[in-house]
CSV table of C-alpha atoms in Angstrom, one decimal:
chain,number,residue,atom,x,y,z
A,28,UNK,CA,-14.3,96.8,-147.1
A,29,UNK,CA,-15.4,93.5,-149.1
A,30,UNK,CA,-15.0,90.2,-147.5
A,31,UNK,CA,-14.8,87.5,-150.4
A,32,UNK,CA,-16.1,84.4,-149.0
A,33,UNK,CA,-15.7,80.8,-149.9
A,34,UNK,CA,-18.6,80.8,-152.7
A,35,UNK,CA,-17.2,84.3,-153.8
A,36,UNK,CA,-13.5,82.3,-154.6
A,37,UNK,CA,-14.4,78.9,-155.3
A,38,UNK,CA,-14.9,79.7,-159.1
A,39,UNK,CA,-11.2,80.0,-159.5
A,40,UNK,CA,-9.6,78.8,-156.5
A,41,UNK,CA,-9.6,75.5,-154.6
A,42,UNK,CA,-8.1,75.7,-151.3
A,43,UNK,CA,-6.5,73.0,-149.1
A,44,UNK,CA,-6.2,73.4,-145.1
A,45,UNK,CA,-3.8,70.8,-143.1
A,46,UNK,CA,-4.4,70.9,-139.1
A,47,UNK,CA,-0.7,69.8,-137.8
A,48,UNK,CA,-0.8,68.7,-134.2
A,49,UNK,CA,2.4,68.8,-132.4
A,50,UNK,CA,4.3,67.9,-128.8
A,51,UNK,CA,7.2,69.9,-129.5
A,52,UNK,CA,5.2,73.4,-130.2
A,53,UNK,CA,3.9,74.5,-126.7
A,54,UNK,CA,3.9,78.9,-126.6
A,55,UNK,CA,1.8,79.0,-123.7
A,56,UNK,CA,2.8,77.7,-120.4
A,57,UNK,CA,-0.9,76.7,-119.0
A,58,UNK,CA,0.5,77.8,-115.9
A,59,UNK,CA,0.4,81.0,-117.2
A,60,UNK,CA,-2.8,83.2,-115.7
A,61,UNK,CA,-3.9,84.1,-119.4
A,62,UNK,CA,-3.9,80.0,-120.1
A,63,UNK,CA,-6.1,78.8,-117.1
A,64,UNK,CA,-8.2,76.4,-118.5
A,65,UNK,CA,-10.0,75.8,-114.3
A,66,UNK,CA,-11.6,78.4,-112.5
A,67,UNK,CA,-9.7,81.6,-111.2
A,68,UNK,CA,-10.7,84.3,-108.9
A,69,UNK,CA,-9.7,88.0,-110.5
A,70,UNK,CA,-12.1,91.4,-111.3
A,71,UNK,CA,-14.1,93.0,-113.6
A,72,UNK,CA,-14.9,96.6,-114.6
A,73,UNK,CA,-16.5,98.7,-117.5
A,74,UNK,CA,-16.0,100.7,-119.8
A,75,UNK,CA,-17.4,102.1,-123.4
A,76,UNK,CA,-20.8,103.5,-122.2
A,77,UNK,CA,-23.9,101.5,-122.6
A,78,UNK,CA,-23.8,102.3,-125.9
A,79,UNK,CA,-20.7,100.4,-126.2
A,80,UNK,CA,-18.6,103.0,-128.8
A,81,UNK,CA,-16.1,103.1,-126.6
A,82,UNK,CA,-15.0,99.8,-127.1
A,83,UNK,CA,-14.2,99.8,-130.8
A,84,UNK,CA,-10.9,99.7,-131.9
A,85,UNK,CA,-8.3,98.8,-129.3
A,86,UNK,CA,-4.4,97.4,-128.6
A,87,UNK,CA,-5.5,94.0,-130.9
A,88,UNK,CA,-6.5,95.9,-134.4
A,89,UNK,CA,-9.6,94.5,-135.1
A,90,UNK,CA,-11.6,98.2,-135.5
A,91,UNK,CA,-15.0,98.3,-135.6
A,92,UNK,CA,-15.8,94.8,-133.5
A,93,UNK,CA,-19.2,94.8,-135.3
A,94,UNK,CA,-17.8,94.3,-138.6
A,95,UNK,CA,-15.0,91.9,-137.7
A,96,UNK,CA,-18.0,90.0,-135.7
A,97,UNK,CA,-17.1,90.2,-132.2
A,98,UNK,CA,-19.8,92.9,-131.1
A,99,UNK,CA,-19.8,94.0,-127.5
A,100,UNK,CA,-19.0,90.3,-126.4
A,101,UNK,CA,-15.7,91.7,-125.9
A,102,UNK,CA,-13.4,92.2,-122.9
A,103,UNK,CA,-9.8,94.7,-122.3
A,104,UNK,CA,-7.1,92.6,-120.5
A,105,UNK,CA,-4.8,93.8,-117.6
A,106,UNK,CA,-1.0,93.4,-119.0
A,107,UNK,CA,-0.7,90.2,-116.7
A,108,UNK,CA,-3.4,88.6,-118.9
A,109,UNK,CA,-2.9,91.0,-122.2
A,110,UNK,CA,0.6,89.1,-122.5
A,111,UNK,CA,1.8,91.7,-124.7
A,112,UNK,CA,-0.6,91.1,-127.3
A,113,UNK,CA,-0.4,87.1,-127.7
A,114,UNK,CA,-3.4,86.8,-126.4
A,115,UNK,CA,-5.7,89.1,-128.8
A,116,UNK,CA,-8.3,86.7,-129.8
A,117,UNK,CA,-8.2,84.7,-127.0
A,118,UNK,CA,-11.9,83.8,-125.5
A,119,UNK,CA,-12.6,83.7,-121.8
A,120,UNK,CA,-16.0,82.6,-119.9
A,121,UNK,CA,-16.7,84.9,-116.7
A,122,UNK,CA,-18.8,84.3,-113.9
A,123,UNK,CA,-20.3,86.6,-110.9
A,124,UNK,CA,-18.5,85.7,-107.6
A,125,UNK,CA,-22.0,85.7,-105.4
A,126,UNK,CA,-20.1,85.5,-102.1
A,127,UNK,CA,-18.3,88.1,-103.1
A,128,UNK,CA,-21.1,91.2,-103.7
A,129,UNK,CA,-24.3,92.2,-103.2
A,130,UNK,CA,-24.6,93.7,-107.0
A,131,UNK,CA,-24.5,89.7,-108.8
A,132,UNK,CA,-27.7,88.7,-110.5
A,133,UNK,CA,-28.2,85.1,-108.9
A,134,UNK,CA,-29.4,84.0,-112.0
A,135,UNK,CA,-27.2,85.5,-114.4
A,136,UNK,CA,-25.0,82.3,-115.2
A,137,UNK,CA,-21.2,82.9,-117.4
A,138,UNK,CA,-20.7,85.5,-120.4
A,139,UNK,CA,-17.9,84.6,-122.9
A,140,UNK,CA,-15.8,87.3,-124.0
A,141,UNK,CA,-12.7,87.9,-126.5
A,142,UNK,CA,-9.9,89.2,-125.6
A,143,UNK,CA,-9.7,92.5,-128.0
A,144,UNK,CA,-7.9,95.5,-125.9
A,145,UNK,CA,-5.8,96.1,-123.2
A,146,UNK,CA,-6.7,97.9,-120.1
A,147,UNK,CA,-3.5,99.9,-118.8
A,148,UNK,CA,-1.8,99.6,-116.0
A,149,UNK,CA,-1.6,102.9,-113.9
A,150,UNK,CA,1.1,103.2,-111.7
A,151,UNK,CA,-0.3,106.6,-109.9
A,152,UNK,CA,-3.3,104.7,-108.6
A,153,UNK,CA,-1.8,102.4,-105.9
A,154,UNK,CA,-5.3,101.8,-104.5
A,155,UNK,CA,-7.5,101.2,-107.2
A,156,UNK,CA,-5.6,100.6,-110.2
A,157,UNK,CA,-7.8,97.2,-110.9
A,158,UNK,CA,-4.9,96.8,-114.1
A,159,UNK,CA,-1.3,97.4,-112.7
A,160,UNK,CA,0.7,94.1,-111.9
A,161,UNK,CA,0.1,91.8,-110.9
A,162,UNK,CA,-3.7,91.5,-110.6
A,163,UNK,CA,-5.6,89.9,-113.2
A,164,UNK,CA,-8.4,92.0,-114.4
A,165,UNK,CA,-11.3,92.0,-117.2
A,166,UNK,CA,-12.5,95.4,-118.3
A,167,UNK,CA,-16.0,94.6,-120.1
A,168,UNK,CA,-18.2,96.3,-122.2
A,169,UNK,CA,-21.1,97.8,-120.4
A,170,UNK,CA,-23.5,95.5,-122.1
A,171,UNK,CA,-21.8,92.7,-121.0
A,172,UNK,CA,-21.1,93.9,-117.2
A,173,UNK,CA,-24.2,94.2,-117.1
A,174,UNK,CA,-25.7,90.7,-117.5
A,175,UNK,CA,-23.5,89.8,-114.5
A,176,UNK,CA,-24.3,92.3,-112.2
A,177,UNK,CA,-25.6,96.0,-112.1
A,178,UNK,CA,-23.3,98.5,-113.2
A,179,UNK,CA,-23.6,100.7,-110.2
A,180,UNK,CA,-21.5,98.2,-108.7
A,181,UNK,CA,-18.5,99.2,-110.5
A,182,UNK,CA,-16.3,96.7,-109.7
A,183,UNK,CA,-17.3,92.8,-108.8
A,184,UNK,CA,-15.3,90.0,-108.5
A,185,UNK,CA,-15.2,87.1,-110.6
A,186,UNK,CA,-13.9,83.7,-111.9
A,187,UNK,CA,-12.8,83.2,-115.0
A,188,UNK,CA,-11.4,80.4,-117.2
A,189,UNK,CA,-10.1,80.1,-120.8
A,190,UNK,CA,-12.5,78.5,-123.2
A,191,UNK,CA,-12.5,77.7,-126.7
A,192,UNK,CA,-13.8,79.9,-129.2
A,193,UNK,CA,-16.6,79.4,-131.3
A,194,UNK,CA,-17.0,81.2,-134.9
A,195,UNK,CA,-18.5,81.3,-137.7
A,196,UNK,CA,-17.2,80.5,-141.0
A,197,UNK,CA,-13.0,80.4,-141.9
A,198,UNK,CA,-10.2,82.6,-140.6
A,199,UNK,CA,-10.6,86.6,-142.4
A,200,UNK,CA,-7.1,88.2,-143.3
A,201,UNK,CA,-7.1,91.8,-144.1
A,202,UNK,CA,-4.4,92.3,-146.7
A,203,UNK,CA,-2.8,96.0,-146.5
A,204,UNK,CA,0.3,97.7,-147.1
A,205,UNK,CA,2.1,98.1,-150.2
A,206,UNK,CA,3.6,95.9,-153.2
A,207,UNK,CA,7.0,95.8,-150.8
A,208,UNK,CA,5.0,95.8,-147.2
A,209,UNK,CA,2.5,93.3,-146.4
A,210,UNK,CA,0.3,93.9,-143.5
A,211,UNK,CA,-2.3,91.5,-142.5
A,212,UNK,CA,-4.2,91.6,-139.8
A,213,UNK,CA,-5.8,88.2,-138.6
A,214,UNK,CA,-9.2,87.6,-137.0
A,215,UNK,CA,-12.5,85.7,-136.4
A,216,UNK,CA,-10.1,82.6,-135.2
A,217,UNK,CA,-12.1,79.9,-133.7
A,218,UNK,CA,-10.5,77.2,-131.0
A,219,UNK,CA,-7.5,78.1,-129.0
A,220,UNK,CA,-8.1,82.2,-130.9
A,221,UNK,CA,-4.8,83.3,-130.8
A,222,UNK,CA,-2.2,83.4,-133.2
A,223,UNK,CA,0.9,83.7,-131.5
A,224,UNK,CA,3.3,82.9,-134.5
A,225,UNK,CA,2.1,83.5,-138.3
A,226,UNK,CA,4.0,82.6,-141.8
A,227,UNK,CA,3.0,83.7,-145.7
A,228,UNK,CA,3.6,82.8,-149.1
A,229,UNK,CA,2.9,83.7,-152.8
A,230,UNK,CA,2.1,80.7,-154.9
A,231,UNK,CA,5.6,81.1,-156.7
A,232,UNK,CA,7.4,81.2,-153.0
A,233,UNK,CA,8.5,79.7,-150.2
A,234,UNK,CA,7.2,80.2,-146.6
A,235,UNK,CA,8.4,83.7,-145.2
A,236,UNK,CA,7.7,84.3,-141.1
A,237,UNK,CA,5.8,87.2,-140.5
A,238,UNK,CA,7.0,89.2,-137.6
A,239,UNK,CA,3.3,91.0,-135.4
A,240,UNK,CA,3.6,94.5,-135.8
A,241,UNK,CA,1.2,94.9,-132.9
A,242,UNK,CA,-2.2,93.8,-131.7
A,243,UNK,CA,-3.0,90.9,-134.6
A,244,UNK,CA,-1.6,92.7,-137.8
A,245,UNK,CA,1.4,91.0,-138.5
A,246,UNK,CA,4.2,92.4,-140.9
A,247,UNK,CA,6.3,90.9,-143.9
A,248,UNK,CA,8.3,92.9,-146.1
A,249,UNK,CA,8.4,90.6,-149.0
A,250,UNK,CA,6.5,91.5,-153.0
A,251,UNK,CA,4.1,88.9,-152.8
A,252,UNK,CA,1.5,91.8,-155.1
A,253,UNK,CA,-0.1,89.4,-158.0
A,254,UNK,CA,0.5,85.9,-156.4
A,255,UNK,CA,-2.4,83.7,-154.9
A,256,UNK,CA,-1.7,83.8,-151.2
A,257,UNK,CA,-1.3,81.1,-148.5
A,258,UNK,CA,-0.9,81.5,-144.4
A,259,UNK,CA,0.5,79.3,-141.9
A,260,UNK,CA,-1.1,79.9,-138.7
A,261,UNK,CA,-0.3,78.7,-135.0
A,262,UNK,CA,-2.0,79.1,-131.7
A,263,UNK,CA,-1.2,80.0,-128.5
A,264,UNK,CA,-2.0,76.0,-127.3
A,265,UNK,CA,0.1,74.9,-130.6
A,266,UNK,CA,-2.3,74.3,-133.3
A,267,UNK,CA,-1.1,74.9,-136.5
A,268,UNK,CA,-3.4,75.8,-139.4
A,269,UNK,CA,-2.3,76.1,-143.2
A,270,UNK,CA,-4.6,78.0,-145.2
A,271,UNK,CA,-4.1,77.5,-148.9
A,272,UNK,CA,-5.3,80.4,-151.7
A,273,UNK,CA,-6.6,82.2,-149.4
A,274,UNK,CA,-6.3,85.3,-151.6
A,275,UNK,CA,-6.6,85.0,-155.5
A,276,UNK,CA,-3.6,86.3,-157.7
A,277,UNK,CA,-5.5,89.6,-158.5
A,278,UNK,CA,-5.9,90.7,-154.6
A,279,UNK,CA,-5.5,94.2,-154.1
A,280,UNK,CA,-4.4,96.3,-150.7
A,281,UNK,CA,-7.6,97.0,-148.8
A,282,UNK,CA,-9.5,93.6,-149.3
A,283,UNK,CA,-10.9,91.4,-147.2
A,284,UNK,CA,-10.2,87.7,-147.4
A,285,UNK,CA,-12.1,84.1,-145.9
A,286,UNK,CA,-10.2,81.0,-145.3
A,287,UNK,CA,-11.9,77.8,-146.1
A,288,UNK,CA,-11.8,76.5,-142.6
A,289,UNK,CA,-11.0,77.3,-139.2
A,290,UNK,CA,-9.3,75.7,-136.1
A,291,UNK,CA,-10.7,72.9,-134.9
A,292,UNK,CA,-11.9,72.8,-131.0
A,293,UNK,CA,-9.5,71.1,-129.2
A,294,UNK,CA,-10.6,71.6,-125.7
């Protein structure tokens, strides 16, 4: 799959991004547990295999995590934290609870993850089922586990805190569907990370609302086939983002496409 960059479009295209802050839009309560921006004591597991293929794909839709540029840094949320979905994207800095377990590395310091998968709850397991309501839980990739502590431990506890993420280069759309379907899935979203409400529109359009099919590929059933395309994207903290001509007029199903820009680091 081709990603056309910023050099790749510049030649016919000139793009335009507006950062809108806002009072009124506020869709995360920071007194939700997936919003803590101080400390918080919760878990962490593993999963995926040191070789970490068991962590591709997953509930958020970003597939093979090397190629959409999150690697293994990457981290399943218990439903609590998952929040349905909204946060997908979101980035969270974890470190070792040494008073808590023998198996920390003193030395290891804080990983930063993104949030890309969900780890089910379990019902059945009414001992150890580290995901069920309402515990707050990080399953990691083994690499990643395994900076903080040694994987025979299993399980260690943890503090945790939400963190602005850092990328590089502009927000990526992948354009599917067909002429009447559009499905784009968003990633590689710096700052806040997650887009919690997304809009579209064809150069000869208005703006349309896209509705998230699941994960970060959001739905609009609207023939926008053989006009430049624009997004409108906002965060879970309230940034909004427009990102004009994203897409030339001659995009096709399939492609990849780079934003000019990014959101900014408001933390």
């Amino acid at each position: 799959m081709a990603i056309f960059s910023r050099a790749a479009l510049a030649a016919g295209l000139f793009a335009s991004a507006l950062v809108i802050f806002s009072e009124h839009l506020s869709f995360v309560s920071a007194y939700e547990p997936y919003a803590v921006t101080s400390w918080t004591a919760s878990d962490a597991t593993f999963y995926g295999g040191n070789s970490g293929a068991g962590t591709m794909g997953g509930a958020c839709g970003y597939g093979n995590m090397y190629n959409t540029g999150y690697g293994l840094n990457t981290a399943a949320l218990s439903p609590v934290l998952f929040n349905n979905g909204l946060s997908c994207g979101a980035c969270f800095e974890l470190k070792c609870n040494l008073t808590g377990t023998k198996w920390c590395y003193p030395s290891a310091g804080s990983i930063t993850v993104t949030a890309t998968n969900l780890c089910p709850a379990n019902p059945a397991r009414t001992t150890d089922g580290w995901c069920n309501p309402p515990r707050t839980h990080f399953d990691l990739s083994y690499t990643m586990f395994a900076i903080l502590a040694q994987p025979v431990a299993g399980i260690i506890p943890i503090q945790y805190r939400r963190v602005s993420c850092v990328k590089t280069g502009g927000v990526r759309f992948v354009i599917n569907g067909n002429p009447w379907f559009n499905l784009v899935l968003i990633y590689n979203v710096g700052g806040d990370g997650n887009v919690v409400t997304a809009m579209m529109k064809g150069e000869n359009t208005e703006w349309y609302s896209m509705t998230r099919n699941w994960g970060q590929n959001w739905q609009l059933s609207q023939k926008l086939h053989g006009q430049a395309l624009s997004f409108q994207l906002t965060t879970g903290y309230g940034t909004t983002l427009v990102c004009s001509d994203v897409a030339p007029a001659n995009w096709q199903f399939g492609q990849t496409f780079e934003a000019y820009t990014n959101m900014y680091d408001l933390y």
